[in-house]
PDB file of C-alpha atoms in Angstrom:
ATOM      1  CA  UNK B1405     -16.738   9.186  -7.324  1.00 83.00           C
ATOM      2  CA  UNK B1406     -13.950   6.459  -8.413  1.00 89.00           C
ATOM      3  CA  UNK B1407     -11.265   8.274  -6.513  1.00 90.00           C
ATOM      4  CA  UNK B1408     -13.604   8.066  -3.424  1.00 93.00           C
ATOM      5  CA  UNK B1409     -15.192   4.270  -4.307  1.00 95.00           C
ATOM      6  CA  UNK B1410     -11.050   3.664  -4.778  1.00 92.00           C
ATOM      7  CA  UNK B1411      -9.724   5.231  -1.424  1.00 95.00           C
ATOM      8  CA  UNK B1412     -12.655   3.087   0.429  1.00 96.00           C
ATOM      9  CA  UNK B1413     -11.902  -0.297  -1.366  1.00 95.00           C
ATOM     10  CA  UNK B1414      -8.141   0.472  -0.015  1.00 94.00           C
ATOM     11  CA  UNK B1415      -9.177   0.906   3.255  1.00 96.00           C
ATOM     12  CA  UNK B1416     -11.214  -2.514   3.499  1.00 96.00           C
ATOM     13  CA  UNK B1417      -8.422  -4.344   1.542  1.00 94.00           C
ATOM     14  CA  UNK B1418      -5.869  -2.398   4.207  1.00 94.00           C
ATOM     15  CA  UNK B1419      -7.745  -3.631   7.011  1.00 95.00           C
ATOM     16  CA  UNK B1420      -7.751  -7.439   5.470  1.00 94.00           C
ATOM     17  CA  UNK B1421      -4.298  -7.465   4.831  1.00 90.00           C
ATOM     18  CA  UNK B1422      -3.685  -6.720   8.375  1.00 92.00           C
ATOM     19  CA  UNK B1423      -5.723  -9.383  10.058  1.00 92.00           C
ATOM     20  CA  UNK B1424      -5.209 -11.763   7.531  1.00 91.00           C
ATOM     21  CA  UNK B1425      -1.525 -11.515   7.401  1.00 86.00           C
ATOM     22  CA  UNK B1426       0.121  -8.731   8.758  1.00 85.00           C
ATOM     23  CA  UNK B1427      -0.774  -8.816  12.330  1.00 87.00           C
ATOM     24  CA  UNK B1428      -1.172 -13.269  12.064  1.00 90.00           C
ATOM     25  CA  UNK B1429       2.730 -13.490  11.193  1.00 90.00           C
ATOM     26  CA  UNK B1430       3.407 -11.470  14.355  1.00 92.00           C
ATOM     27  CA  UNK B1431       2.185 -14.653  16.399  1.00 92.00           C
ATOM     28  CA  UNK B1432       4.982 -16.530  18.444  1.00 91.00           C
ATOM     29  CA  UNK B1433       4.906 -19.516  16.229  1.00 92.00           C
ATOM     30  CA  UNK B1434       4.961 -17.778  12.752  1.00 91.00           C
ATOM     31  CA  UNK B1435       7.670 -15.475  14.069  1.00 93.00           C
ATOM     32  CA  UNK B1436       9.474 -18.040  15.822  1.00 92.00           C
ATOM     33  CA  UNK B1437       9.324 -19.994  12.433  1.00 91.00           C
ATOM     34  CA  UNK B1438      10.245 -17.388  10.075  1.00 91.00           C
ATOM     35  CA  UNK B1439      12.970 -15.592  12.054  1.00 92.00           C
ATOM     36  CA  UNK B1440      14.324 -18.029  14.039  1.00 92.00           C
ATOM     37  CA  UNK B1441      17.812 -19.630  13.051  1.00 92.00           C
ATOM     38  CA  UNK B1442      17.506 -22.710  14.364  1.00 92.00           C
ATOM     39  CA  UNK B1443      13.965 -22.808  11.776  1.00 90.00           C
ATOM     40  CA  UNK B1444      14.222 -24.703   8.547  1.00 90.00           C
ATOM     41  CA  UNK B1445      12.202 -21.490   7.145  1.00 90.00           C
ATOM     42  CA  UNK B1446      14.874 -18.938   8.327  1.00 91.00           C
ATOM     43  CA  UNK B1447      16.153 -16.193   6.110  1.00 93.00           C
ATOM     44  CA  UNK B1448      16.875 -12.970   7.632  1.00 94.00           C
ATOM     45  CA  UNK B1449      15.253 -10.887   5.597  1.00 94.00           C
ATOM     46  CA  UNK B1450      11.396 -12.208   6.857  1.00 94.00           C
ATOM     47  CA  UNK B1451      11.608 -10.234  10.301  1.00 94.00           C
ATOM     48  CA  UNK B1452      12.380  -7.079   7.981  1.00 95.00           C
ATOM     49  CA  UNK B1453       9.883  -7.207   5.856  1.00 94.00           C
ATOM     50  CA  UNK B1454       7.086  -8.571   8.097  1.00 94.00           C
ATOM     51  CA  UNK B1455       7.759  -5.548  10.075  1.00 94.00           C
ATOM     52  CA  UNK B1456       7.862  -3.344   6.754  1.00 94.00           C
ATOM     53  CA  UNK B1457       4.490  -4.628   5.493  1.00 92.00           C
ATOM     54  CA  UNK B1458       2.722  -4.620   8.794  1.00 93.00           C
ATOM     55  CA  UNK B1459       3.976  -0.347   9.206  1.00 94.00           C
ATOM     56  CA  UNK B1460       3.162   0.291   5.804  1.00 94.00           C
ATOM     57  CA  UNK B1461      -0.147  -1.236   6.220  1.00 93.00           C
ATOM     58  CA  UNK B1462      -0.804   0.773   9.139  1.00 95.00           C
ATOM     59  CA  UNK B1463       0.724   4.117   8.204  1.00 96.00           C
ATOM     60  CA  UNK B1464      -0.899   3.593   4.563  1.00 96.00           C
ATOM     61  CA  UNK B1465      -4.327   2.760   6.198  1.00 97.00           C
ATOM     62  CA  UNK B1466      -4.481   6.206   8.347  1.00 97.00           C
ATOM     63  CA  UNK B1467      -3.025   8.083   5.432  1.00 98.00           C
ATOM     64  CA  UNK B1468      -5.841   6.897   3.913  1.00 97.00           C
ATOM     65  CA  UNK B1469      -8.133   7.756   5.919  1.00 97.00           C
ATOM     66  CA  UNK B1470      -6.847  11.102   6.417  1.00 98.00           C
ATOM     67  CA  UNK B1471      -6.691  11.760   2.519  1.00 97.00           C
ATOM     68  CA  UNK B1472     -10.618  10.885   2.742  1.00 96.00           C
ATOM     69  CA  UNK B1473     -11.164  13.714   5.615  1.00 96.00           C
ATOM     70  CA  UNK B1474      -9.564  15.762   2.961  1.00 96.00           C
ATOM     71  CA  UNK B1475     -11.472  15.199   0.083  1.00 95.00           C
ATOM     72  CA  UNK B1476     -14.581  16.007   1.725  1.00 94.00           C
ATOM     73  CA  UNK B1477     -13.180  19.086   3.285  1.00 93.00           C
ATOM     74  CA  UNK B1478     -12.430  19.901  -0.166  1.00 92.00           C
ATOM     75  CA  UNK B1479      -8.778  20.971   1.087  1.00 94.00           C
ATOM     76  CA  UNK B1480      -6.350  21.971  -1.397  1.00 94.00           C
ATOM     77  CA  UNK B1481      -3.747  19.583  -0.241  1.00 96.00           C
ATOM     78  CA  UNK B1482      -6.221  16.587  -1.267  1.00 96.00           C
ATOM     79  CA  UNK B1483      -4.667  16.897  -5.230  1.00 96.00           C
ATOM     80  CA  UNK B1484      -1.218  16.536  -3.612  1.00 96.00           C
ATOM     81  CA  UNK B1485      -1.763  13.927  -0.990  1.00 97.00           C
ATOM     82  CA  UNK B1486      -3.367  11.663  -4.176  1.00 96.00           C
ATOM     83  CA  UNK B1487      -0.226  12.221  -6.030  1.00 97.00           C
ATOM     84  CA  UNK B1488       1.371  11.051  -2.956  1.00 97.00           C
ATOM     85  CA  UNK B1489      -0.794   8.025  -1.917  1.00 96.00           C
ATOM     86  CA  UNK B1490      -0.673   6.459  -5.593  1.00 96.00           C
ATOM     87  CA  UNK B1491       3.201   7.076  -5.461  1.00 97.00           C
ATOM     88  CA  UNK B1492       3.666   5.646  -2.474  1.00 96.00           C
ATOM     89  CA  UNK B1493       1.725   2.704  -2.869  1.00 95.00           C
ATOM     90  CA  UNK B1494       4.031   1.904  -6.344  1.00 96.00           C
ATOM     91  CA  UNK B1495       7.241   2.621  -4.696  1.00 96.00           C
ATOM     92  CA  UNK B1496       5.972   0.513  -1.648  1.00 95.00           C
ATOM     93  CA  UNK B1497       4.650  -2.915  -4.055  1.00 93.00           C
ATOM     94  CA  UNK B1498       8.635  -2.558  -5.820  1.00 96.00           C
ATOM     95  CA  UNK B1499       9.737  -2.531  -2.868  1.00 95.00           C
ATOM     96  CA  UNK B1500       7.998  -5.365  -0.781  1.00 93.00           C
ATOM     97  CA  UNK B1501       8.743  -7.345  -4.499  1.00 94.00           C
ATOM     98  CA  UNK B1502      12.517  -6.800  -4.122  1.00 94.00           C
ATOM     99  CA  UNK B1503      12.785  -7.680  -0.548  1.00 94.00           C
ATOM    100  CA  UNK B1504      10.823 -10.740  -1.334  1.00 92.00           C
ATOM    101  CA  UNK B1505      13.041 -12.179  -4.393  1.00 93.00           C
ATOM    102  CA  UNK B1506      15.441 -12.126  -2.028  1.00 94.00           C
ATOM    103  CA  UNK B1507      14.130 -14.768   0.075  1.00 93.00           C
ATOM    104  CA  UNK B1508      14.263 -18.213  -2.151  1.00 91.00           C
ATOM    105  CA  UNK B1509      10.838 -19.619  -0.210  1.00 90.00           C
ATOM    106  CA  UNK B1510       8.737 -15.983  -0.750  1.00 88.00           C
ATOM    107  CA  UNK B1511      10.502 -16.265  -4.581  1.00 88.00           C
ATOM    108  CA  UNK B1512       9.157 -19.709  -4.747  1.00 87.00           C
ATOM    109  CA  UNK B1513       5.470 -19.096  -3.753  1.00 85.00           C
ATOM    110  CA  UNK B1514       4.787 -16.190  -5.688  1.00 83.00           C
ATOM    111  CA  UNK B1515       2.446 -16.458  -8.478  1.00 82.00           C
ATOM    112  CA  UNK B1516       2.807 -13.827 -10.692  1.00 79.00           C
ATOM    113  CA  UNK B1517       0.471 -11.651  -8.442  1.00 86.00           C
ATOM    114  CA  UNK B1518       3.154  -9.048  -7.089  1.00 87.00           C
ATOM    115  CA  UNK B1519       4.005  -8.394 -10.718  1.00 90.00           C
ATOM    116  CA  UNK B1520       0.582  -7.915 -11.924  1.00 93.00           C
ATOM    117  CA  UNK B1521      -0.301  -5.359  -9.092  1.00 92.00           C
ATOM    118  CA  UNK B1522       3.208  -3.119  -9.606  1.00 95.00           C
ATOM    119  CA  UNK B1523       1.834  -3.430 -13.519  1.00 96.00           C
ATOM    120  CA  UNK B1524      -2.004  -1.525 -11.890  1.00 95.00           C
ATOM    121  CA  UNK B1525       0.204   0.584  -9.828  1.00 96.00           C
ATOM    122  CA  UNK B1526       2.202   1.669 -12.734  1.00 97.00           C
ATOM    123  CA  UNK B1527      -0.774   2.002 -14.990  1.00 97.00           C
ATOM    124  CA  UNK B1528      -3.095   3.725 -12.444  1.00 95.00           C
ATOM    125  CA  UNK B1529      -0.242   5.968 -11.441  1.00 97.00           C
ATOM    126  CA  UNK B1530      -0.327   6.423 -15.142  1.00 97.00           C
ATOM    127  CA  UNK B1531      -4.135   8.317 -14.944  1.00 95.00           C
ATOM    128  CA  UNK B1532      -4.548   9.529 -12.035  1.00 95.00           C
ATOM    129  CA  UNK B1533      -1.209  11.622 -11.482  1.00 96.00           C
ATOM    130  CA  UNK B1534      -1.520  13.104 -14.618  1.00 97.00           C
ATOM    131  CA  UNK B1535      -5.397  14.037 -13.413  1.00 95.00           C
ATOM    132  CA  UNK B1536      -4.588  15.338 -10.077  1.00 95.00           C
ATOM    133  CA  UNK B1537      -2.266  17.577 -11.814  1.00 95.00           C
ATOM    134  CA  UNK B1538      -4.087  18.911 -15.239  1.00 94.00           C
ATOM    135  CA  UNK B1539      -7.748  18.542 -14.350  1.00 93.00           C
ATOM    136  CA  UNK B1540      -9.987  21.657 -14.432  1.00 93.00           C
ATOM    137  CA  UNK B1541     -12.072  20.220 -12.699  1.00 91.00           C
ATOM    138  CA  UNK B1542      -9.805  19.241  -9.408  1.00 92.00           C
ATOM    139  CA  UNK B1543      -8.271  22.634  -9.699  1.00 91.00           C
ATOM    140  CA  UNK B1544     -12.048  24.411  -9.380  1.00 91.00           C
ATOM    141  CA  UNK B1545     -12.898  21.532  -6.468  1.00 89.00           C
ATOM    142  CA  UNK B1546      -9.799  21.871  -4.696  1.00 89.00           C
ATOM    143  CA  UNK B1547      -8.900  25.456  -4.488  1.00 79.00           C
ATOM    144  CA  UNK B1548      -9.530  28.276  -2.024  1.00 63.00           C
TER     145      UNK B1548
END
């Protein structure tokens, strides 16, 4: 049940981030502002990694939703496509963190938050792989 509670609770926060502030910095006058050289707010790194945070937001959304057919198919791939998903999402939040320190005015108005959510990704990366790939219990749910 927390793996499926967990996959849902990623969806809805997937769909916030998008029409929060994925899709909103795609408007003319946050692009214009962010990526625009003649901006005060240029860097240009922000049209990169708008773009990379509104795909992986996307991509990461469907994935989701397909690892969620899978689990109640009871597929065999489900195990592997967890191991996958929590990966991803860790490599993904170093990533985005990177690209950000990079640009002084994204360095400037973090708050600690980026940090603390590589630190869950590490840590539930830390449980759950280890699960998906030892558990009787999986193996017996999740084989042929």
């Amino acid at each position: 049940m927390l793996v499926q509670a967990g996959i849902y609770i990623t969806i809805i926060m997937l769909l916030i981030q998008l029409f929060q502030y994925a899709l909103p910095a795609f408007s003319a006058e946050t692009w214009d502002t962010l990526t625009s050289k003649r901006s005060d707010y240029y860097h240009p790194l922000w049209a990169p990694v708008i773009i990379y945070e509104a795909a992986f937001n996307i991509l990461f959304l469907l994935f989701s939703i397909y690892i969620l057919f899978n689990l109640y198919a009871k597929k065999m791939i489900f195990p592997k496509l967890m191991i996958i998903f929590y990966s991803a999402s860790l490599i993904s939040g170093i990533i985005d963190y990177a690209a950000l320190q990079q640009i002084p005015m994204a360095r400037d108005l973090q708050d600690g938050n980026a940090l603390r959510d590589i630190l869950k990704s590490v840590v539930t990366c830390a449980i759950w792989i280890p699960y998906f790939l030892k558990s009787d219990r999986v193996y017996n749910t999740f084989r042929k």
